[in-house]
Amino acid sequence: EAGAGTGAGGESPTGCLPRALLHPRTRRGCVGLVSEHFSQAPQRLSFYSWYGSARLFRFRVPPDAVLLRWLLQVSRESGPACTDAEITVHFRSGAPPVINPLGTSFPDDTAVQPSFQVRVPLSAAPRSNASVNVSHPAPGDWFVAAHLPPSSQKIELKGLAPTCAYVFQPELLVMRVVEISIMEPDVPLPQTLLSHPSYLKVFVPDYTRELLLELRDCVSNGSLGCPVRLTVGPVTLPSNFQKVLTCTGAPWPCRLLLPSPPWDRWLQVTAESLVGPLGTVAFSAVAALTACRPRSVTVQPLLQSSQNQSFNASSGLLSLSPDHQDLGRSGRVDRSPFCLTNYPVMREDMDVVSVHFQPLDRVSVRVCSDTPSVMRLHLNTGMDSGGSVTISLQANKTEMQNETVVVACVNAASPFLGFNTSLNCTTAFFQGYPLSLSAWSRRANLIIPYPETDNWYLSLQLMCPENAEDCEQAVVHVETTLYLVPCLNDCGPYGQCLLLRRHSYLYASCSCKAGWRGWSCTDNSTAQTVAQQRAATLLLTLSNLMFLAPIAVSVRRFFLVEASVYAYTMFFSTFYHACDQPGEAVLCILSYDTLQYCDFLGSGAAIWVTILCMARLKTVLKYVLFLLGTLVIAMSLQLDRRGMWNMLGPCLFAFVIMASMWAYRCGHRRQCYPTSWQRWAFYLLPGVSMASVGIAIYTSMMTSDNYYYTHSIWHILLAGSAALLLPPPDQPAEPWACSQKFPCHYQICKNDREELYAVT
């Protein structure tokens, strides 16, 4: 969808009447163009790490557009964190662009075309603009994806370091022609070219085998010959198969033959004069369509199916008589033998971006040598381009001879029918994907990520390269497995298939783990081995056993609440990291989100109670602060689990309380607190050093590659510092000392052990 689009229309400078009001013989040189402007809300860019890092924009280009002008606006904040950067912008027609900034490998049998991209640098100026022009664009969906360079492997803590916001916003200006001549099949259309081009279009119905464009009766007053340039078809990025025919010096009449033109759509033709601004060129344009005779496969079960069954079969493929092929008002029907065999296909929608295609009433497709067998796949809903098409073909083993080969082509818009003349799978405006089956290789696979929104066709034909006569009576049955899936193999064991959304458009991508990379997490160039994965799991889990030290110290010194917090932290940190591992070495006793929340809560509460315990507050006040601080940490984690200051704030507050109490005791006693140099030398200084080193590692040294051992060191240092920083046990005293005696022989007693070190 085009977002918030506003259109502004304007008449052509010639002020011509609409062509519909003019007689066809008097339509001369009038060009009417209107402009429409579309824009979408800006988005903040991210450094690229996977496809979800790219920001996707979707625009709708109207029919009869002759020019697209993209205005790319990039801006950034001002600050020391903002550095020079280069923004990469990818364009594609019909589907999201398939990009590979990391240079990773794709799965086997994947057909990928390099994306069309431009780079917008941001250096000294905080803003930068760039523009991209596309002439004669294809109508329909156009996608723009933008991202920053690949990200570093360093793990940044949210809110700890200043960040820089890079913002990208594309705008689209569309020039659309509203005065256009319609070419009827085999009917000459007179045209006179002045300074403006002439825009024509012809409708290509289904089952069109060839389209012949011809210029006749060309007369020019400025030069010899026929100085006319014809531009046929739309521009699609990244590939462009637009046809340009220059008739100057060409054999007369000037002709352009288009095999297998796109079916069921209008084809735009632009005629431009090469004489100059003062010359005129007059000619007649003729479009001739040649239809093929399809042999249709009748499916009786479909006709007898119950009313409550719903099918989405290929229209026009069931029980069609060759004599009823419609080519518009006129056109030639090829009376030669059949040019293709239609096999009806049922589309079964299973889930979001998940479709199963299967032939009706048959498991395999019959392939012979006289005509191609064609299957139509409906991928034109506008929501199918966000997945991957998987095609698997398998030939019958007993029917494949040594000299026979089954050749297949997968094309969009129209099927490839010229197997007898060429095997390049090229139609008029699309380069297809070839497949082949032989006695030595009876299986072939093809994966097309993000297929263009269109009808796709699978064409198969039996060939005998050595001797064509060997294939006259041969028949091979080919089993087809056709799916549209969100992610190939669900991204495998080392990835997660995530469904992304841009407004109402949904598309899928893989997020990889354990060093695996690539479109489907199949690139193992930087992957961890199974032994490394198990070592990482053991390090991250067993390092939490270091919390047994502060638990033992707390129990020994009667800090039972603190011991409970350390035990809670050890338990949930162990099982969270056991669940956080990819691949085989993984164990989840609860949901991942629950374990992560409990781990973060336990870490914050452990730091909180340790610092407050060092402050040596009165017992009631200490436990009240324990509870209030834990509740505040729980609330902050619910607001933003990754926010550094949400956890650091309560801990700094506890440190202020501890420092205030220590300063008060130092001033009241007129000596340093704690008073023992052994306490400073063997406990406080080592504990503070361990905590400082742990914080430094946690905040500035962790990367994706060294996470499993740097985070394990963080566990050890955090637990070790807690064991060293806990205050010493109470001094020996009579547990229950009676402070006052009354004549009635009753005594008022108090537990001095609880309040020892809390008084001054």
JSON list of N, CA, C and O in Angstrom, two decimals, residues 145 149 206 300 313 317 396 472 486 538 597 612 688-689 729 754:
[
{"chain": "A", "resi": 145, "resn": "ALA", "atom": "N", "xyz": [13.95, -1.06, 0.37]},
{"chain": "A", "resi": 145, "resn": "ALA", "atom": "CA", "xyz": [14.54, -1.51, 1.64]},
{"chain": "A", "resi": 145, "resn": "ALA", "atom": "C", "xyz": [15.82, -0.72, 1.89]},
{"chain": "A", "resi": 145, "resn": "ALA", "atom": "O", "xyz": [16.64, -0.57, 0.98]},
{"chain": "A", "resi": 149, "resn": "PRO", "atom": "N", "xyz": [25.32, 0.09, 7.34]},
{"chain": "A", "resi": 149, "resn": "PRO", "atom": "CA", "xyz": [26.30, -0.98, 7.12]},
{"chain": "A", "resi": 149, "resn": "PRO", "atom": "C", "xyz": [26.15, -2.10, 8.14]},
{"chain": "A", "resi": 149, "resn": "PRO", "atom": "O", "xyz": [25.48, -1.96, 9.16]},
{"chain": "A", "resi": 206, "resn": "ASP", "atom": "N", "xyz": [-5.00, -14.39, -22.32]},
{"chain": "A", "resi": 206, "resn": "ASP", "atom": "CA", "xyz": [-4.40, -15.69, -22.03]},
{"chain": "A", "resi": 206, "resn": "ASP", "atom": "C", "xyz": [-4.19, -16.49, -23.30]},
{"chain": "A", "resi": 206, "resn": "ASP", "atom": "O", "xyz": [-4.88, -16.30, -24.31]},
{"chain": "A", "resi": 300, "resn": "GLN", "atom": "N", "xyz": [-12.99, -34.77, -13.56]},
{"chain": "A", "resi": 300, "resn": "GLN", "atom": "CA", "xyz": [-14.35, -35.10, -13.17]},
{"chain": "A", "resi": 300, "resn": "GLN", "atom": "C", "xyz": [-14.62, -34.93, -11.68]},
{"chain": "A", "resi": 300, "resn": "GLN", "atom": "O", "xyz": [-15.68, -34.46, -11.29]},
{"chain": "A", "resi": 313, "resn": "ALA", "atom": "N", "xyz": [-8.81, -23.17, -8.08]},
{"chain": "A", "resi": 313, "resn": "ALA", "atom": "CA", "xyz": [-8.06, -23.80, -9.17]},
{"chain": "A", "resi": 313, "resn": "ALA", "atom": "C", "xyz": [-7.76, -22.77, -10.22]},
{"chain": "A", "resi": 313, "resn": "ALA", "atom": "O", "xyz": [-8.35, -21.70, -10.29]},
{"chain": "A", "resi": 317, "resn": "LEU", "atom": "N", "xyz": [-8.45, -23.50, -17.07]},
{"chain": "A", "resi": 317, "resn": "LEU", "atom": "CA", "xyz": [-7.71, -24.71, -17.34]},
{"chain": "A", "resi": 317, "resn": "LEU", "atom": "C", "xyz": [-8.60, -25.95, -17.40]},
{"chain": "A", "resi": 317, "resn": "LEU", "atom": "O", "xyz": [-8.13, -27.02, -17.71]},
{"chain": "A", "resi": 396, "resn": "ASN", "atom": "N", "xyz": [9.61, -40.61, -12.81]},
{"chain": "A", "resi": 396, "resn": "ASN", "atom": "CA", "xyz": [9.40, -42.04, -12.58]},
{"chain": "A", "resi": 396, "resn": "ASN", "atom": "C", "xyz": [10.63, -42.80, -13.05]},
{"chain": "A", "resi": 396, "resn": "ASN", "atom": "O", "xyz": [11.11, -42.63, -14.16]},
{"chain": "A", "resi": 472, "resn": "GLU", "atom": "N", "xyz": [9.14, -39.86, -29.59]},
{"chain": "A", "resi": 472, "resn": "GLU", "atom": "CA", "xyz": [7.80, -39.71, -30.16]},
{"chain": "A", "resi": 472, "resn": "GLU", "atom": "C", "xyz": [6.76, -40.48, -29.38]},
{"chain": "A", "resi": 472, "resn": "GLU", "atom": "O", "xyz": [5.64, -40.00, -29.17]},
{"chain": "A", "resi": 486, "resn": "PRO", "atom": "N", "xyz": [6.89, -19.71, 4.49]},
{"chain": "A", "resi": 486, "resn": "PRO", "atom": "CA", "xyz": [7.50, -18.48, 5.03]},
{"chain": "A", "resi": 486, "resn": "PRO", "atom": "C", "xyz": [9.02, -18.55, 5.03]},
{"chain": "A", "resi": 486, "resn": "PRO", "atom": "O", "xyz": [9.69, -17.60, 4.61]},
{"chain": "A", "resi": 538, "resn": "LEU", "atom": "N", "xyz": [27.65, -25.51, 29.10]},
{"chain": "A", "resi": 538, "resn": "LEU", "atom": "CA", "xyz": [28.20, -25.88, 30.40]},
{"chain": "A", "resi": 538, "resn": "LEU", "atom": "C", "xyz": [28.83, -24.68, 31.10]},
{"chain": "A", "resi": 538, "resn": "LEU", "atom": "O", "xyz": [28.69, -24.52, 32.32]},
{"chain": "A", "resi": 597, "resn": "TYR", "atom": "N", "xyz": [12.89, -13.33, 32.47]},
{"chain": "A", "resi": 597, "resn": "TYR", "atom": "CA", "xyz": [12.44, -12.35, 33.46]},
{"chain": "A", "resi": 597, "resn": "TYR", "atom": "C", "xyz": [12.95, -12.70, 34.86]},
{"chain": "A", "resi": 597, "resn": "TYR", "atom": "O", "xyz": [13.45, -11.83, 35.59]},
{"chain": "A", "resi": 612, "resn": "LEU", "atom": "N", "xyz": [22.69, -3.31, 50.47]},
{"chain": "A", "resi": 612, "resn": "LEU", "atom": "CA", "xyz": [21.97, -2.91, 51.68]},
{"chain": "A", "resi": 612, "resn": "LEU", "atom": "C", "xyz": [22.46, -3.69, 52.90]},
{"chain": "A", "resi": 612, "resn": "LEU", "atom": "O", "xyz": [22.48, -3.16, 54.01]},
{"chain": "A", "resi": 688, "resn": "VAL", "atom": "N", "xyz": [35.43, -5.39, 45.85]},
{"chain": "A", "resi": 688, "resn": "VAL", "atom": "CA", "xyz": [35.17, -4.25, 44.95]},
{"chain": "A", "resi": 688, "resn": "VAL", "atom": "C", "xyz": [35.91, -4.43, 43.64]},
{"chain": "A", "resi": 688, "resn": "VAL", "atom": "O", "xyz": [35.38, -4.11, 42.56]},
{"chain": "A", "resi": 689, "resn": "SER", "atom": "N", "xyz": [37.12, -4.97, 43.67]},
{"chain": "A", "resi": 689, "resn": "SER", "atom": "CA", "xyz": [37.88, -5.19, 42.43]},
{"chain": "A", "resi": 689, "resn": "SER", "atom": "C", "xyz": [37.18, -6.20, 41.54]},
{"chain": "A", "resi": 689, "resn": "SER", "atom": "O", "xyz": [37.07, -6.01, 40.32]},
{"chain": "A", "resi": 729, "resn": "PRO", "atom": "N", "xyz": [30.03, -11.70, 60.69]},
{"chain": "A", "resi": 729, "resn": "PRO", "atom": "CA", "xyz": [28.96, -12.10, 61.62]},
{"chain": "A", "resi": 729, "resn": "PRO", "atom": "C", "xyz": [28.95, -11.22, 62.85]},
{"chain": "A", "resi": 729, "resn": "PRO", "atom": "O", "xyz": [29.89, -10.47, 63.14]},
{"chain": "A", "resi": 754, "resn": "GLU", "atom": "N", "xyz": [20.22, -9.30, 67.26]},
{"chain": "A", "resi": 754, "resn": "GLU", "atom": "CA", "xyz": [19.61, -8.75, 66.06]},
{"chain": "A", "resi": 754, "resn": "GLU", "atom": "C", "xyz": [20.01, -7.31, 65.84]},
{"chain": "A", "resi": 754, "resn": "GLU", "atom": "O", "xyz": [20.09, -6.83, 64.71]}
]
